[in-house]
Coordinates of C-alpha atoms in Angstrom, one line a residue:
X1 CA -3.1 -13.9 54.7
X2 CA -5.2 -11.1 53.2
X3 CA -8.5 -11.9 51.6
X4 CA -8.6 -11.1 47.9
X5 CA -10.6 -8.1 46.8
X6 CA -14.0 -9.0 45.3
X7 CA -15.5 -7.0 42.5
X8 CA -19.2 -6.7 42.3
X9 CA -20.8 -9.0 39.8
X10 CA -19.5 -7.8 36.4
X11 CA -22.8 -8.4 34.6
X12 CA -24.5 -5.9 36.8
X13 CA -22.3 -3.1 35.4
X14 CA -22.5 -4.2 31.7
X15 CA -25.1 -3.6 29.1
X16 CA -25.5 -7.1 27.8
X17 CA -26.6 -7.8 24.2
X18 CA -29.8 -9.7 23.7
X19 CA -27.9 -12.6 22.1
X20 CA -26.5 -13.5 25.5
X21 CA -29.8 -15.0 26.5
X22 CA -29.2 -17.8 23.9
X23 CA -26.2 -18.9 25.9
X24 CA -28.4 -20.6 28.4
X25 CA -31.8 -22.3 28.1
X26 CA -32.9 -21.0 31.5
X27 CA -35.4 -18.1 31.5
X28 CA -33.5 -16.4 34.3
X29 CA -29.8 -15.5 33.9
X30 CA -27.8 -17.8 36.2
X31 CA -25.5 -16.7 39.0
X32 CA -21.7 -16.4 38.3
X33 CA -20.0 -19.7 38.8
X34 CA -16.4 -18.8 38.3
X35 CA -14.0 -16.0 39.2
X36 CA -11.1 -14.4 37.5
X37 CA -8.1 -13.4 39.7
X38 CA -5.9 -10.5 38.7
X39 CA -2.3 -9.6 39.7
X40 CA -3.4 -7.3 42.5
X41 CA -5.8 -9.8 44.0
X42 CA -9.0 -8.6 42.5
X43 CA -11.7 -11.3 42.0
X44 CA -14.1 -10.8 39.1
X45 CA -17.2 -13.0 39.2
X46 CA -17.9 -14.5 35.7
X47 CA -20.2 -17.0 33.9
X48 CA -18.5 -20.0 32.3
X49 CA -21.0 -20.0 29.5
X50 CA -20.1 -16.5 28.4
X51 CA -16.4 -17.1 28.7
X52 CA -16.5 -20.4 26.9
X53 CA -18.5 -19.0 24.0
X54 CA -16.2 -16.0 23.6
X55 CA -12.8 -17.6 23.9
X56 CA -11.8 -21.2 23.0
X57 CA -8.7 -20.9 25.3
X58 CA -10.9 -20.0 28.3
X59 CA -13.2 -22.8 27.3
X60 CA -10.3 -25.3 27.5
X61 CA -9.3 -23.9 30.9
X62 CA -12.8 -24.2 32.2
X63 CA -13.3 -27.8 31.0
X64 CA -9.9 -28.9 32.1
X65 CA -9.9 -31.0 35.3
X66 CA -8.5 -28.9 38.2
X67 CA -5.2 -29.9 39.7
X68 CA -5.9 -28.4 43.0
X69 CA -9.4 -28.3 44.5
X70 CA -9.0 -24.8 46.0
X71 CA -8.5 -23.3 42.5
X72 CA -11.1 -25.1 40.5
X73 CA -13.4 -22.1 40.4
X74 CA -10.7 -19.4 39.7
X75 CA -8.9 -18.5 36.5
X76 CA -5.8 -16.4 37.1
X77 CA -4.9 -13.7 34.6
X78 CA -1.6 -12.1 35.7
X79 CA 0.9 -9.7 34.1
X80 CA -1.6 -6.9 33.2
X81 CA -3.4 -4.3 35.3
X82 CA -6.7 -5.3 36.9
X83 CA -8.4 -2.5 34.9
X84 CA -7.3 -4.1 31.6
X85 CA -8.6 -7.5 32.8
X86 CA -12.0 -5.9 33.7
X87 CA -12.1 -4.3 30.3
X88 CA -11.3 -7.7 28.7
X89 CA -14.0 -9.5 30.6
X90 CA -16.4 -6.7 29.7
X91 CA -15.7 -7.2 26.0
X92 CA -16.3 -11.0 26.4
X93 CA -19.8 -10.1 27.7
X94 CA -20.8 -7.2 25.4
X95 CA -18.4 -7.4 22.3
X96 CA -17.8 -3.7 23.0
X97 CA -14.6 -1.8 23.9
X98 CA -14.7 2.0 24.4
X99 CA -12.2 4.4 23.0
X100 CA -11.2 5.3 26.6
X101 CA -10.4 1.6 27.3
X102 CA -8.3 1.3 24.1
X103 CA -6.5 4.6 25.0
X104 CA -5.7 3.4 28.5
X105 CA -5.2 -0.4 28.1
X106 CA -4.8 -0.9 24.3
X107 CA -1.4 -2.7 24.6
X108 CA -2.6 -5.0 27.4
X109 CA -5.9 -5.7 25.6
X110 CA -4.1 -6.6 22.4
X111 CA -1.9 -9.1 24.4
X112 CA -5.0 -10.6 26.1
X113 CA -7.0 -10.9 22.8
X114 CA -4.0 -12.7 21.2
X115 CA -3.4 -15.1 24.2
X116 CA -7.1 -16.0 24.6
X117 CA -8.0 -15.9 20.8
X118 CA -10.6 -13.2 20.7
X119 CA -10.2 -11.9 17.1
X120 CA -12.8 -9.1 17.3
X121 CA -11.0 -7.5 20.2
X122 CA -7.7 -8.0 18.6
X123 CA -8.9 -6.3 15.4
X124 CA -10.2 -3.3 17.4
X125 CA -7.0 -3.0 19.4
X126 CA -4.9 -3.2 16.3
X127 CA -6.8 -0.4 14.7
X128 CA -6.9 1.7 17.8
X129 CA -3.1 1.3 18.5
X130 CA -2.4 2.1 14.8
X131 CA -4.3 5.4 15.1
X132 CA -2.4 6.3 18.3
X133 CA 1.2 5.6 17.2
X134 CA 3.7 8.2 18.3
X135 CA 7.5 8.6 18.0
X136 CA 7.9 7.6 21.6
X137 CA 5.8 4.4 21.6
X138 CA 6.2 3.1 18.1
X139 CA 9.1 0.7 18.9
X140 CA 7.3 -0.8 21.9
X141 CA 4.1 -1.3 19.8
X142 CA 6.1 -2.9 17.0
X143 CA 7.6 -5.4 19.4
X144 CA 4.2 -6.3 20.7
X145 CA 2.7 -6.4 17.2
X146 CA 5.3 -9.0 16.2
X147 CA 4.7 -11.1 19.4
X148 CA 0.9 -10.9 18.9
X149 CA 1.0 -11.7 15.1
X150 CA -0.6 -8.4 14.1
X151 CA 0.9 -7.8 10.6
X152 CA -1.1 -4.7 9.8
X153 CA -0.1 -2.9 13.0
X154 CA 3.5 -4.1 12.5
X155 CA 3.6 -2.6 9.0
X156 CA 2.2 0.7 10.2
X157 CA 5.0 0.8 12.8
X158 CA 7.6 0.0 10.3
X159 CA 6.4 2.8 8.0
X160 CA 6.4 5.3 10.8
X161 CA 9.9 4.3 11.9
X162 CA 11.2 4.5 8.3
X163 CA 9.7 8.0 7.7
X164 CA 10.8 9.4 11.1
X165 CA 13.9 7.4 11.7
X166 CA 16.1 10.2 13.0
X167 CA 13.6 11.1 15.7
X168 CA 12.8 7.4 16.6
X169 CA 16.5 6.7 16.9
X170 CA 16.7 9.1 19.8
X171 CA 13.9 7.5 21.9
X172 CA 14.5 5.3 24.9
X173 CA 12.5 2.5 23.2
X174 CA 15.0 2.3 20.3
X175 CA 18.0 2.3 22.7
X176 CA 16.5 -0.5 24.7
X177 CA 15.8 -2.5 21.6
X178 CA 19.4 -2.0 20.4
X179 CA 20.6 -3.5 23.7
X180 CA 18.1 -6.3 24.0
X181 CA 16.8 -7.2 20.6
X182 CA 19.4 -6.6 17.9
X183 CA 17.5 -8.9 15.5
X184 CA 14.6 -6.5 15.5
X185 CA 16.9 -3.7 14.8
X186 CA 18.3 -5.6 11.8
X187 CA 14.8 -6.3 10.5
X188 CA 13.9 -2.6 10.7
X189 CA 17.1 -1.5 8.9
X190 CA 16.4 -4.2 6.2
X191 CA 12.8 -2.9 5.8
X192 CA 14.1 0.7 5.4
X193 CA 16.6 -0.5 2.8
X194 CA 14.0 -2.4 0.8
X195 CA 11.6 0.6 1.1
X196 CA 14.3 2.9 -0.4
X197 CA 14.9 0.3 -3.2
X198 CA 11.1 0.3 -3.9
X199 CA 11.0 4.1 -4.1
X200 CA 13.9 4.1 -6.5
X201 CA 12.3 1.4 -8.7
X202 CA 9.0 3.4 -8.7
X203 CA 10.8 6.6 -9.5
X204 CA 12.7 4.9 -12.4
X205 CA 9.4 3.3 -13.6
X206 CA 7.7 6.7 -13.7
X207 CA 10.6 8.2 -15.6
X208 CA 10.4 5.4 -18.1
X209 CA 6.7 5.8 -18.4
X210 CA 7.1 9.5 -19.0
X211 CA 9.6 8.8 -21.8
X212 CA 7.3 6.3 -23.4
X213 CA 4.4 8.9 -23.2
X214 CA 6.6 11.5 -24.8
X215 CA 7.4 9.1 -27.6
X216 CA 3.7 8.3 -28.0
X217 CA 2.8 12.0 -28.3
X218 CA 5.7 12.5 -30.7
X219 CA 4.1 9.8 -32.9
X220 CA 0.8 11.7 -32.8
X221 CA 2.6 14.9 -33.6
X222 CA 4.4 13.4 -36.5
X223 CA 1.2 12.1 -38.1
X224 CA -0.6 15.4 -37.4
X225 CA 2.2 17.4 -39.0
X226 CA 2.5 15.2 -42.1
X227 CA -1.2 14.9 -42.7
X228 CA -2.8 18.2 -41.4
X229 CA 0.2 20.5 -41.2
X230 CA 1.2 22.6 -38.3
X231 CA 2.6 26.1 -37.6
X232 CA 5.9 25.9 -39.5
X233 CA 5.8 22.5 -41.3
X234 CA 3.1 21.2 -43.5
X235 CA 2.5 18.8 -46.5
X236 CA 3.2 20.4 -49.9
X237 CA -0.5 20.3 -50.9
X238 CA -1.6 22.2 -47.8
X239 CA -2.1 25.9 -47.5
X240 CA 0.0 27.7 -44.8
X241 CA -1.8 28.0 -41.5
X242 CA -2.9 31.5 -40.4
X243 CA -2.2 30.7 -36.8
X244 CA 1.4 31.7 -36.1
X245 CA 1.6 30.8 -32.4
X246 CA 2.5 27.4 -30.8
X247 CA 0.4 24.4 -31.8
X248 CA -2.3 23.9 -29.2
X249 CA -3.0 20.3 -30.3
X250 CA 0.1 18.6 -29.0
X251 CA 2.7 20.0 -26.6
X252 CA 5.7 18.5 -28.5
X253 CA 4.7 19.7 -32.0
X254 CA 7.2 22.5 -32.0
X255 CA 10.1 20.2 -31.2
X256 CA 9.2 17.7 -33.9
X257 CA 8.8 20.4 -36.5
X258 CA 12.2 21.8 -35.7
X259 CA 13.7 18.3 -36.2
X260 CA 11.9 18.0 -39.6
X261 CA 13.2 21.4 -40.8
X262 CA 16.7 20.6 -39.6
X263 CA 16.6 17.2 -41.4
X264 CA 15.7 18.9 -44.6
X265 CA 18.7 21.2 -44.5
X266 CA 21.3 19.2 -42.7
X267 CA 24.5 18.4 -44.6
X268 CA 25.7 15.6 -42.3
X269 CA 22.5 13.5 -42.2
X270 CA 22.3 10.2 -40.3
X271 CA 25.3 8.4 -41.9
X272 CA 27.7 11.1 -40.8
X273 CA 26.6 11.2 -37.2
X274 CA 24.1 14.1 -36.9
X275 CA 22.3 13.3 -33.6
X276 CA 19.2 15.4 -34.5
X277 CA 18.8 13.7 -37.8
X278 CA 19.3 10.3 -36.1
X279 CA 16.5 11.2 -33.6
X280 CA 14.1 12.0 -36.4
X281 CA 15.1 8.8 -38.2
X282 CA 14.3 6.8 -35.1
X283 CA 10.9 8.5 -34.8
X284 CA 10.1 7.7 -38.4
X285 CA 11.1 4.0 -37.8
X286 CA 9.1 3.8 -34.6
X287 CA 6.1 5.3 -36.4
X288 CA 6.3 2.7 -39.2
X289 CA 6.2 -0.1 -36.7
X290 CA 3.1 1.3 -35.0
X291 CA 1.3 2.3 -38.2
X292 CA -1.2 -0.2 -39.5
X293 CA -1.9 1.5 -42.9
X294 CA 1.5 2.1 -44.5
X295 CA 0.2 2.2 -48.1
X296 CA -2.0 5.2 -47.3
X297 CA 0.0 6.8 -44.5
X298 CA 1.1 10.4 -45.0
X299 CA 4.2 10.1 -42.9
X300 CA 7.3 10.0 -45.2
X301 CA 9.2 6.7 -45.5
X302 CA 6.6 4.7 -43.5
X303 CA 6.2 2.0 -46.2
X304 CA 10.0 1.9 -46.8
X305 CA 10.7 1.3 -43.2
X306 CA 8.1 -1.5 -43.1
X307 CA 9.8 -3.3 -46.0
X308 CA 13.3 -2.7 -44.5
X309 CA 12.2 -4.2 -41.1
X310 CA 11.3 -7.4 -42.8
X311 CA 14.9 -8.0 -43.9
X312 CA 16.6 -7.0 -40.6
X313 CA 18.0 -9.3 -37.9
X314 CA 15.4 -10.7 -35.6
X315 CA 17.3 -9.5 -32.5
X316 CA 17.3 -5.9 -33.7
X317 CA 13.7 -6.1 -34.8
X318 CA 12.8 -7.6 -31.4
X319 CA 14.2 -4.6 -29.5
X320 CA 12.1 -2.2 -31.6
X321 CA 8.9 -4.3 -31.2
X322 CA 9.5 -4.3 -27.4
X323 CA 9.7 -0.5 -27.5
X324 CA 6.5 -0.4 -29.5
X325 CA 4.7 -2.5 -26.9
X326 CA 5.9 -0.2 -24.1
X327 CA 4.9 2.9 -25.9
X328 CA 1.4 1.5 -26.6
X329 CA 1.1 0.3 -23.0
X330 CA 2.0 3.8 -21.7
X331 CA -0.6 5.3 -24.1
X332 CA -3.3 3.0 -22.8
X333 CA -2.5 3.6 -19.2
X334 CA -2.5 7.4 -19.8
X335 CA -5.8 7.2 -21.5
X336 CA -7.4 5.1 -18.7
X337 CA -6.0 7.6 -16.1
X338 CA -7.4 10.5 -18.0
X339 CA -10.9 8.9 -18.2
X340 CA -10.7 8.1 -14.5
X341 CA -9.9 11.7 -13.7
X342 CA -12.7 13.0 -15.8
X343 CA -15.2 10.7 -14.1
X344 CA -14.0 11.8 -10.7
X345 CA -14.3 15.5 -11.7
X346 CA -17.8 14.9 -13.0
X347 CA -18.9 13.1 -9.9
X348 CA -17.9 16.2 -7.8
X349 CA -20.5 18.2 -9.7

């Protein structure tokens, strides 16, 4: 029977941190008292104090009474390359793992960190693997992330698969998963379906917010036109404006003015089904619900709409008040976003 390979003492090749000295009360670092055996027969000398302090799982293995006397000083770590085991042991000593080690053994180190409960190494491997995801390896990394309870890495894999699904679907990893793990395939497809629903909800919400913002600006335009006057519509006691171009104060002023002029000359009006008149009528009503000074307000019919709203059905009034809340909320969000953009622009200079 061949003798197992023996690595030189691992601590001789590692830059140990100063805190390792506290692991023993001796003034001189003691000799290795255990060995780790890898799949290819490599024996790595280790110190039980270091291993026990870095991993509760290894601590339990060390303190467990040996079943066979010949193996009492050996801890087998099989199933991964010996280089990955050496890197793992090196991390237990130094709390360091190089980019090259993560590049070469990231998947194996993640599995070892999960099995032996080394959270710092697990976090570093999760981050490193997330930065190195490719179309070819994403399915394999996802399966490992699920097994090793790494939700951040799992989510990154899911997002990459969802965004590049046509390419991922052609890889060997995807085909292997379809044959051997149909449950994982179902979870991925469900994630993609939910992601699409979220995108649709977000898009619909943005469209609604845009509509509420337009209504908010229309309220400002209406008040501006009825109190200050604009390019083609003004109060009777105001002088015509000298500026003949589009109003620069609000983008929707021109449209509101055209509605007002149409309303003044329309023969059908609201009762006979004129849609443009009905739109202005709705704007006037919405303004009255938002206005807090109806007695002094310059917008026509503001006070009359206030009085009329008091005698209407509660269900109808409730819908209008819900609309008011959404318009005011959209106005507040827009104002806060504008202030944030201004601060960001000022911070650049």
